[in-house]
């Protein structure tokens, strides 16, 4: 028999039912939100513990095995597809792709994000992560990627004046209107990336500007700039240099040791004054742009650097960039920039890598030569310098066939073998247990190398072919898992383990296996004994696990 409700009770019951439904719904919403939150990937970050750095992606240390596409490749979706296919073929995990201010904001305040969306989709399709390069006010020390409405309005978007009073094609770092316009556009880009990528985190990091600085002049010679140049150096910079005396770069330390510690730029920095002055202005500007972007979506951000190559004067490289002369000025002025990253196109790779590996800066090589000589520097970057990323420039050249294709084969060979080893390599960074091997001029002798591994062994390396820069060179790494247990990866060399204590003899080998690491798990594919009982890395990159009788 149905229960009949007395009519005056109905409103009260309805209210009660509604309250229960609301409570249930809110519980559901909360738990859905917490499930979504716990399933969401954390935002990528650069974590500093003591003086060690980790780039943390999806909650784990991440090494960028990357490649950069040519400057114009993101203006055409087919070109970008082809370039990303190259990286996917190599087993790279990351692609560096430019975004152009002129394309994204063709009219003031009107945004077109197709190039952002297209790149993210193209990367996801290939399971690649992305580093976006913001070509804003500066690209190679000039301003060619500013929108037309910026270029045309020289009254508002003021240019740098050269030393002979000539107009340049560079927006002045003193131009507040340009800084605001660039910051607005960059903030809009970061907000858009967040809106479409916060859950998947395809985009890991952003380069702010490209090789910022003033190309063709050591500083701005406008009246406003001249007045500032003849004024006292700002106190913030002076006190930063004073309190960070222990870690200044060699050229800055020298200039600072001779400096009266206050006065005009010329008085404080002597010969380096125009460059340091430009660095102060450019780094403050770039920091404002980066800060505006981070306010929307705080991904790690970096600035890439056109280096001083040889004996040159500021202006031959974009003056005011974060060169070895000015890296400390950048550190003082640009806290929103997480990494100052050298574009290493010249062979003194070790010197540059050392200059940019500092207690306040992890090494990231966002550009290097797409050339066989440079392939092996990936081992040096991760192994010798605990670097977080490595990226040859212009990888789309593979598509053109010929020399580009041949170079691509060498990068593919190294990237393919390294990709599954990255978690292991990152695990052993900062422990002294990674021992890169590189044939050729960059690292001593061409025909032999010798490395102390562990307490009582030496690894003697014989390169199996003569060094030929055009063909690439032997390269690889020994990873010390334990005093008697080694991973040997690479190509073109033989290793003999020698006892460094007791009788003079080679170490006795217990086993040699060919295989691969799946995370920290060794998966052997072949055991080498008899005629193959050698630690010999052939022409094609290989991973061996070698156990030694101790
Ligand atoms: C360095 C720049 O950052 C890149 O965008 C590109 O122009 C290369 N130089 C070309 O070598």
XYZ file of C-alpha atoms and ligand atoms in Angstrom:
561
model
C 0.000 0.000 0.000
C 1.504 3.348 -0.983
C 2.380 5.654 1.868
C 0.459 8.836 1.677
C 2.228 11.924 2.754
C 0.483 14.675 4.541
C 0.562 17.631 2.183
C 2.060 20.159 4.683
C 5.134 17.907 5.052
C 5.918 17.964 1.322
C 7.922 21.220 1.038
C 10.047 20.205 4.028
C 10.765 16.782 2.473
C 11.554 18.306 -0.876
C 14.030 20.640 0.801
C 15.588 17.690 2.635
C 15.809 15.641 -0.593
C 17.332 18.585 -2.415
C 19.888 18.994 0.402
C 20.845 15.306 0.174
C 21.167 15.461 -3.625
C 23.326 18.581 -3.307
C 25.542 16.933 -0.711
C 25.904 13.816 -2.872
C 26.670 15.920 -5.934
C 29.239 17.991 -4.135
C 30.887 14.814 -2.858
C 30.961 13.509 -6.395
C 32.416 16.787 -7.648
C 35.083 16.843 -4.967
C 36.106 13.262 -5.587
C 36.061 13.789 -9.379
C 38.247 16.838 -8.856
C 40.636 15.009 -6.580
C 40.830 12.067 -8.991
C 41.501 14.534 -11.834
C 44.096 16.257 -9.681
C 45.860 13.080 -8.690
C 45.800 11.910 -12.329
C 46.991 15.298 -13.635
C 50.616 15.553 -14.580
C 52.556 17.991 -12.396
C 53.943 21.060 -14.116
C 57.536 20.545 -15.366
C 60.113 22.229 -13.179
C 63.821 22.625 -12.661
C 64.615 21.370 -9.193
C 67.734 22.481 -7.387
C 69.040 20.474 -4.444
C 72.307 21.837 -3.090
C 74.256 22.379 -6.265
C 72.547 19.641 -8.293
C 69.845 20.325 -10.838
C 67.138 18.030 -12.176
C 64.649 18.825 -14.878
C 61.544 17.101 -13.533
C 58.830 16.072 -15.995
C 55.769 14.008 -15.011
C 57.365 13.776 -11.580
C 60.601 12.152 -12.822
C 64.023 13.419 -13.874
C 64.048 14.054 -17.618
C 66.893 14.502 -20.068
C 65.986 16.254 -23.312
C 67.253 14.220 -26.251
C 66.163 16.797 -28.703
C 66.512 18.476 -32.083
C 65.647 21.965 -33.299
C 63.812 22.588 -36.555
C 64.810 25.345 -38.978
C 63.569 28.847 -38.267
C 60.753 28.848 -40.846
C 59.542 25.276 -40.382
C 56.603 26.207 -38.158
C 55.185 28.538 -40.800
C 54.059 25.516 -42.812
C 52.395 22.456 -41.234
C 53.812 20.048 -43.843
C 57.354 21.228 -43.160
C 56.842 20.808 -39.449
C 55.386 17.324 -39.942
C 58.435 16.267 -41.930
C 60.840 17.698 -39.374
C 59.077 15.998 -36.476
C 59.079 12.724 -38.412
C 62.866 12.967 -38.431
C 62.975 13.317 -34.665
C 60.504 10.489 -34.153
C 62.663 8.276 -36.410
C 65.702 9.082 -34.311
C 63.841 8.150 -31.085
C 64.333 11.695 -29.795
C 62.021 12.553 -26.922
C 61.744 16.322 -27.470
C 61.451 18.818 -30.344
C 62.356 22.503 -30.276
C 59.943 24.507 -32.393
C 59.736 28.291 -32.926
C 56.698 30.533 -32.468
C 56.703 33.861 -34.280
C 55.340 37.042 -32.727
C 54.555 38.393 -36.219
C 52.339 35.370 -36.990
C 50.682 35.168 -33.595
C 49.709 38.851 -33.301
C 49.273 40.132 -36.878
C 47.194 43.066 -35.569
C 47.558 44.545 -32.076
C 45.568 42.420 -29.637
C 44.323 39.959 -32.310
C 45.845 36.573 -31.751
C 46.183 33.644 -34.096
C 47.297 30.511 -32.243
C 47.170 28.066 -35.150
C 50.948 27.597 -35.112
C 50.824 26.755 -31.382
C 47.961 24.283 -31.754
C 49.426 22.690 -34.884
C 52.821 22.122 -33.270
C 51.285 20.605 -30.142
C 49.123 18.244 -32.180
C 52.013 17.272 -34.448
C 54.218 16.548 -31.419
C 51.545 14.519 -29.613
C 50.943 12.427 -32.715
C 54.577 11.340 -32.524
C 54.789 11.130 -28.723
C 57.305 13.943 -28.663
C 57.431 16.640 -25.997
C 57.994 20.268 -27.008
C 60.191 23.194 -26.205
C 58.715 26.341 -27.748
C 61.028 29.146 -28.855
C 59.478 32.606 -28.572
C 60.832 34.675 -31.458
C 59.674 38.017 -30.041
C 61.611 41.276 -29.851
C 64.937 39.554 -30.487
C 66.072 36.913 -32.958
C 69.849 36.617 -33.374
C 70.284 40.122 -31.915
C 67.874 41.780 -34.348
C 64.115 42.357 -34.391
C 62.922 40.708 -37.588
C 60.118 38.711 -35.969
C 58.275 41.721 -34.536
C 54.861 42.206 -36.192
C 54.615 44.690 -39.071
C 52.691 47.138 -36.871
C 55.705 47.236 -34.561
C 58.206 47.611 -37.391
C 56.285 50.464 -39.017
C 55.784 52.562 -35.883
C 59.340 53.645 -35.141
C 58.164 56.568 -33.026
C 56.506 54.230 -30.574
C 58.700 51.152 -30.959
C 62.029 52.851 -30.797
C 65.143 51.417 -32.441
C 68.685 51.134 -31.178
C 70.949 53.895 -32.514
C 74.376 52.721 -33.695
C 77.677 54.334 -32.698
C 77.663 56.611 -35.775
C 74.107 57.741 -35.157
C 72.692 55.251 -37.686
C 69.299 53.620 -37.327
C 69.349 49.849 -36.790
C 66.844 47.027 -37.204
C 66.916 46.354 -33.475
C 64.237 47.430 -31.022
C 65.868 49.344 -28.184
C 65.937 47.521 -24.847
C 64.992 50.921 -23.405
C 61.701 50.941 -25.311
C 59.040 50.458 -22.675
C 56.195 50.277 -25.206
C 57.900 47.381 -27.014
C 58.578 45.598 -23.755
C 54.940 45.908 -22.789
C 53.695 44.772 -26.196
C 56.046 41.768 -26.241
C 55.070 40.863 -22.664
C 51.355 41.039 -23.523
C 51.778 38.814 -26.559
C 53.971 36.318 -24.703
C 51.512 36.215 -21.796
C 48.702 35.488 -24.269
C 50.735 32.640 -25.753
C 51.432 31.129 -22.324
C 47.776 31.468 -21.336
C 46.780 29.690 -24.535
C 49.312 26.893 -24.024
C 47.974 26.402 -20.509
C 44.395 26.259 -21.759
C 45.108 23.412 -24.184
C 48.051 21.615 -22.611
C 47.743 21.754 -18.850
C 46.545 18.144 -18.650
C 48.977 16.542 -21.101
C 52.023 18.802 -20.580
C 53.324 18.257 -24.083
C 55.098 21.606 -23.766
C 57.918 21.312 -21.250
C 59.857 24.518 -21.454
C 59.949 27.829 -23.305
C 62.839 29.814 -24.722
C 62.199 33.522 -24.213
C 63.423 35.503 -27.261
C 66.222 34.080 -29.381
C 69.858 35.018 -28.840
C 68.806 38.392 -27.430
C 71.224 41.299 -27.575
C 72.298 43.970 -30.026
C 73.904 42.675 -33.198
C 76.246 45.082 -35.021
C 76.793 47.536 -32.166
C 78.138 47.165 -28.643
C 75.368 49.319 -27.166
C 72.524 51.699 -27.885
C 73.939 55.182 -28.614
C 70.624 57.064 -28.424
C 70.586 60.165 -26.204
C 68.603 58.347 -23.540
C 71.056 55.441 -23.563
C 74.085 57.754 -23.482
C 72.717 59.496 -20.416
C 72.233 56.189 -18.638
C 75.648 54.927 -19.683
C 77.214 57.969 -18.030
C 75.162 57.509 -14.853
C 76.107 55.354 -11.860
C 75.743 51.581 -12.253
C 72.548 50.533 -10.392
C 73.110 49.521 -6.779
C 71.243 46.182 -7.239
C 73.831 45.045 -9.750
C 76.788 46.207 -7.679
C 75.570 44.477 -4.560
C 74.797 41.271 -6.502
C 78.374 41.172 -7.824
C 79.724 41.918 -4.371
C 77.748 39.089 -2.721
C 78.357 36.516 -5.476
C 82.099 37.082 -5.781
C 82.867 33.352 -5.413
C 81.010 32.290 -8.528
C 81.626 35.065 -11.048
C 82.727 34.036 -14.540
C 86.456 34.478 -15.229
C 86.125 37.697 -17.303
C 83.676 39.225 -14.832
C 85.861 38.254 -11.874
C 88.808 39.968 -13.517
C 86.877 43.137 -14.334
C 85.402 43.173 -10.820
C 88.790 42.725 -9.152
C 90.014 45.913 -10.858
C 86.778 47.797 -10.359
C 86.329 50.727 -7.919
C 82.965 48.982 -7.095
C 80.920 52.089 -7.813
C 80.735 54.817 -10.435
C 79.639 55.005 -14.068
C 79.567 51.903 -16.277
C 82.937 52.842 -17.747
C 84.462 53.358 -14.302
C 83.115 50.086 -12.900
C 83.578 47.734 -15.865
C 86.329 49.370 -17.967
C 86.575 47.757 -21.407
C 83.553 45.542 -20.763
C 81.329 48.533 -19.981
C 79.258 48.698 -23.221
C 78.584 44.957 -23.125
C 77.649 44.876 -19.427
C 75.471 47.962 -19.889
C 73.639 46.275 -22.780
C 73.338 43.062 -20.765
C 71.705 44.939 -17.901
C 69.131 46.550 -20.212
C 68.418 43.444 -22.310
C 68.188 41.090 -19.318
C 65.783 43.405 -17.484
C 63.603 43.568 -20.598
C 63.644 39.791 -21.149
C 62.944 39.190 -17.476
C 59.825 41.370 -17.741
C 58.610 39.331 -20.741
C 59.339 36.012 -19.002
C 57.641 37.176 -15.790
C 54.495 38.134 -17.708
C 54.470 34.669 -19.307
C 55.066 32.829 -16.053
C 52.221 34.725 -14.432
C 49.922 32.894 -16.855
C 51.653 29.523 -16.897
C 54.912 29.046 -14.992
C 56.798 26.601 -17.198
C 60.594 26.638 -16.902
C 62.082 29.316 -19.152
C 65.508 29.822 -20.637
C 67.507 32.222 -22.775
C 69.853 30.962 -25.475
C 73.197 32.587 -26.081
C 75.201 33.471 -29.196
C 78.702 32.857 -27.874
C 81.902 34.839 -28.197
C 83.912 32.823 -30.706
C 87.586 33.778 -30.823
C 88.989 37.265 -30.374
C 86.100 39.561 -31.250
C 84.355 42.723 -30.100
C 80.858 42.988 -28.631
C 78.455 43.575 -31.498
C 80.063 40.795 -33.564
C 77.904 38.708 -31.288
C 74.651 40.208 -29.975
C 76.028 42.530 -27.310
C 74.205 42.128 -24.018
C 73.428 38.432 -24.484
C 74.349 36.115 -21.626
C 77.913 35.487 -22.827
C 80.668 34.440 -20.447
C 81.330 38.176 -19.949
C 77.751 38.930 -18.940
C 76.270 35.766 -17.452
C 76.446 37.251 -13.941
C 74.597 40.383 -14.997
C 71.824 38.154 -16.326
C 71.735 36.179 -13.118
C 71.369 39.450 -11.195
C 68.646 40.927 -13.395
C 66.607 37.984 -14.660
C 65.368 35.710 -11.856
C 62.471 34.539 -14.057
C 64.956 32.892 -16.387
C 65.756 29.406 -15.098
C 68.596 28.541 -17.452
C 71.159 30.461 -19.504
C 71.846 28.107 -22.361
C 74.794 28.265 -24.776
C 74.334 27.613 -28.508
C 77.547 25.643 -29.019
C 78.538 25.778 -32.675
C 82.239 25.753 -32.229
C 84.515 22.893 -31.303
C 85.653 24.136 -27.891
C 82.631 22.361 -26.499
C 84.263 21.440 -23.196
C 85.275 25.021 -22.402
C 81.822 26.401 -23.077
C 80.043 23.572 -21.255
C 82.240 24.267 -18.215
C 81.437 27.994 -18.300
C 77.693 27.312 -18.253
C 77.730 24.565 -15.616
C 77.570 26.582 -12.431
C 75.983 26.449 -8.997
C 73.387 28.866 -10.382
C 72.957 27.227 -13.796
C 72.534 23.701 -15.168
C 73.922 22.961 -18.622
C 71.367 22.858 -21.415
C 72.650 22.870 -25.011
C 69.592 24.077 -26.964
C 71.537 24.360 -30.226
C 74.625 22.682 -31.556
C 75.971 21.834 -34.982
C 74.060 19.301 -36.993
C 77.346 17.747 -37.962
C 78.970 14.368 -37.271
C 81.743 15.952 -35.217
C 79.148 17.082 -32.672
C 77.072 13.903 -32.231
C 79.282 12.515 -29.467
C 78.955 15.687 -27.394
C 75.608 14.340 -26.242
C 77.548 11.893 -24.010
C 79.729 14.753 -22.788
C 76.691 16.936 -22.010
C 74.909 14.292 -19.940
C 77.944 12.484 -18.583
C 80.658 15.054 -17.898
C 78.453 18.068 -17.173
C 75.222 16.552 -15.779
C 73.395 18.497 -18.494
C 69.611 18.465 -18.868
C 69.342 18.614 -22.647
C 71.087 18.420 -26.004
C 69.751 19.554 -29.357
C 71.355 19.830 -32.806
C 69.993 22.684 -34.939
C 68.359 22.343 -38.354
C 67.530 18.644 -38.191
C 65.083 19.035 -41.093
C 68.136 18.904 -43.380
C 67.787 15.136 -43.211
C 64.792 15.575 -45.501
C 66.897 17.132 -48.244
C 68.822 13.880 -48.674
C 72.562 13.955 -49.530
C 74.852 15.117 -46.751
C 71.923 15.941 -44.443
C 70.597 12.410 -44.693
C 74.022 10.927 -43.983
C 74.421 13.092 -40.895
C 70.933 12.106 -39.812
C 71.983 8.451 -39.855
C 74.674 9.210 -37.287
C 72.353 11.115 -34.991
C 69.772 8.360 -35.335
C 72.379 5.757 -34.408
C 73.288 7.575 -31.192
C 69.793 8.742 -30.216
C 68.244 5.297 -30.790
C 70.679 3.664 -28.390
C 70.591 6.467 -25.813
C 66.845 6.924 -25.479
C 66.163 3.805 -23.361
C 69.275 4.536 -21.273
C 68.181 8.043 -20.253
C 66.615 7.066 -16.895
C 69.798 5.174 -15.997
C 72.041 8.042 -17.065
C 69.994 10.579 -15.176
C 70.082 8.292 -12.106
C 73.901 8.293 -12.184
C 74.407 12.004 -12.865
C 76.372 13.811 -10.146
C 77.776 10.508 -8.808
C 81.061 10.378 -10.750
C 79.981 7.037 -12.232
C 79.375 8.244 -15.785
C 82.484 8.164 -17.977
C 81.973 9.596 -21.474
C 84.271 8.466 -24.277
C 85.000 10.675 -27.259
C 87.520 10.258 -30.021
C 89.280 13.263 -31.409
C 90.450 16.738 -30.791
C 87.785 17.652 -28.261
C 89.145 15.300 -25.643
C 92.836 14.683 -26.035
C 94.254 11.898 -28.142
C 92.823 10.527 -31.296
C 93.862 6.904 -30.949
C 93.634 5.996 -27.296
C 91.961 7.040 -24.106
C 92.255 5.784 -20.587
C 89.745 6.222 -17.799
C 89.916 5.311 -14.140
C 86.726 3.457 -13.237
C 85.967 2.688 -9.627
C 88.768 2.200 -7.089
C 90.951 -0.392 -8.700
C 90.309 -0.584 -12.430
C 91.255 1.376 -15.513
C 89.345 1.204 -18.773
C 91.735 1.440 -21.698
C 89.999 2.538 -24.857
C 91.275 1.740 -28.358
C 89.456 3.482 -31.159
C 88.864 1.043 -33.994
C 88.994 3.496 -36.917
C 91.034 6.614 -37.629
C 89.372 9.880 -36.720
C 87.668 11.498 -39.706
C 85.611 14.614 -38.882
C 83.400 14.113 -41.940
C 82.481 10.566 -40.966
C 81.900 11.163 -37.305
C 83.897 9.598 -34.564
C 83.845 6.974 -31.918
C 81.820 7.991 -28.915
C 80.049 6.460 -25.990
C 80.062 6.059 -22.251
C 80.909 3.655 -19.467
C 78.390 3.591 -16.636
C 79.626 2.125 -13.364
C 76.703 0.202 -11.863
C 78.946 -1.390 -9.229
C 82.725 -1.851 -8.788
C 82.491 -5.063 -10.853
C 79.563 -4.252 -13.106
C 79.606 -1.869 -16.076
C 77.419 -0.739 -18.920
C 79.417 0.173 -22.004
C 77.471 2.030 -24.688
C 78.573 3.596 -27.942
C 80.299 2.938 -31.211
C 83.789 2.513 -32.677
C 85.970 1.453 -29.745
C 87.286 -1.501 -27.755
C 87.700 -1.515 -23.986
C 90.233 -3.442 -21.929
C 89.743 -3.377 -18.177
C 93.092 -3.339 -16.344
C 93.821 -4.064 -12.694
C 95.266 -1.027 -10.916
C 96.297 -3.019 -7.805
C 97.919 -6.421 -7.261
C 99.696 -8.203 -10.126
C 100.001 -6.317 -13.418
C 97.213 -7.859 -15.448
C 93.987 -7.359 -17.313
C 90.873 -7.916 -15.248
C 89.141 -11.284 -15.626
C 85.750 -10.911 -17.260
C 82.850 -12.925 -15.849
C 80.351 -12.095 -18.554
C 79.701 -9.860 -21.526
C 76.116 -9.438 -22.640
C 74.524 -7.442 -25.383
C 71.133 -6.012 -24.481
C 69.194 -2.964 -23.488
C 67.893 -1.283 -20.351
C 64.181 -0.970 -19.824
C 64.201 1.701 -17.123
C 66.555 0.235 -14.483
C 65.940 -3.336 -15.704
C 68.615 -5.048 -17.858
C 67.179 -7.081 -20.728
C 69.962 -9.230 -22.296
C 69.660 -10.266 -25.926
C 72.978 -12.123 -26.529
C 75.816 -13.490 -24.420
C 79.267 -12.955 -25.919
C 81.877 -15.628 -25.291
C 84.449 -17.664 -27.229
C 85.515 -15.748 -30.332
C 83.283 -12.847 -29.307
C 84.691 -12.531 -25.783
C 85.683 -8.883 -26.277
C 84.329 -5.573 -25.090
C 84.133 -4.258 -28.608
C 81.656 -1.627 -29.763
C 81.047 -1.982 -33.499
C 80.168 0.655 -36.124
C 76.569 0.592 -35.062
C 75.951 1.860 -31.532
C 75.498 -0.978 -29.074
C 74.988 -1.529 -25.346
C 77.092 -4.123 -23.535
C 76.971 -5.158 -19.911
C 80.311 -6.297 -18.604
C 80.851 -8.048 -15.283
C 84.367 -8.315 -13.896
C 85.696 -10.851 -11.375
C 86.832 -8.902 -8.290
C 71.424 30.445 -33.934
C 69.961 30.834 -33.849
O 69.532 30.815 -32.517
C 69.100 29.911 -34.696
O 67.765 30.359 -34.677
C 69.633 29.870 -36.099
O 69.560 31.117 -36.685
C 71.056 29.352 -36.066
N 71.882 30.252 -35.278
C 71.647 29.213 -37.449
O 72.935 28.699 -37.376
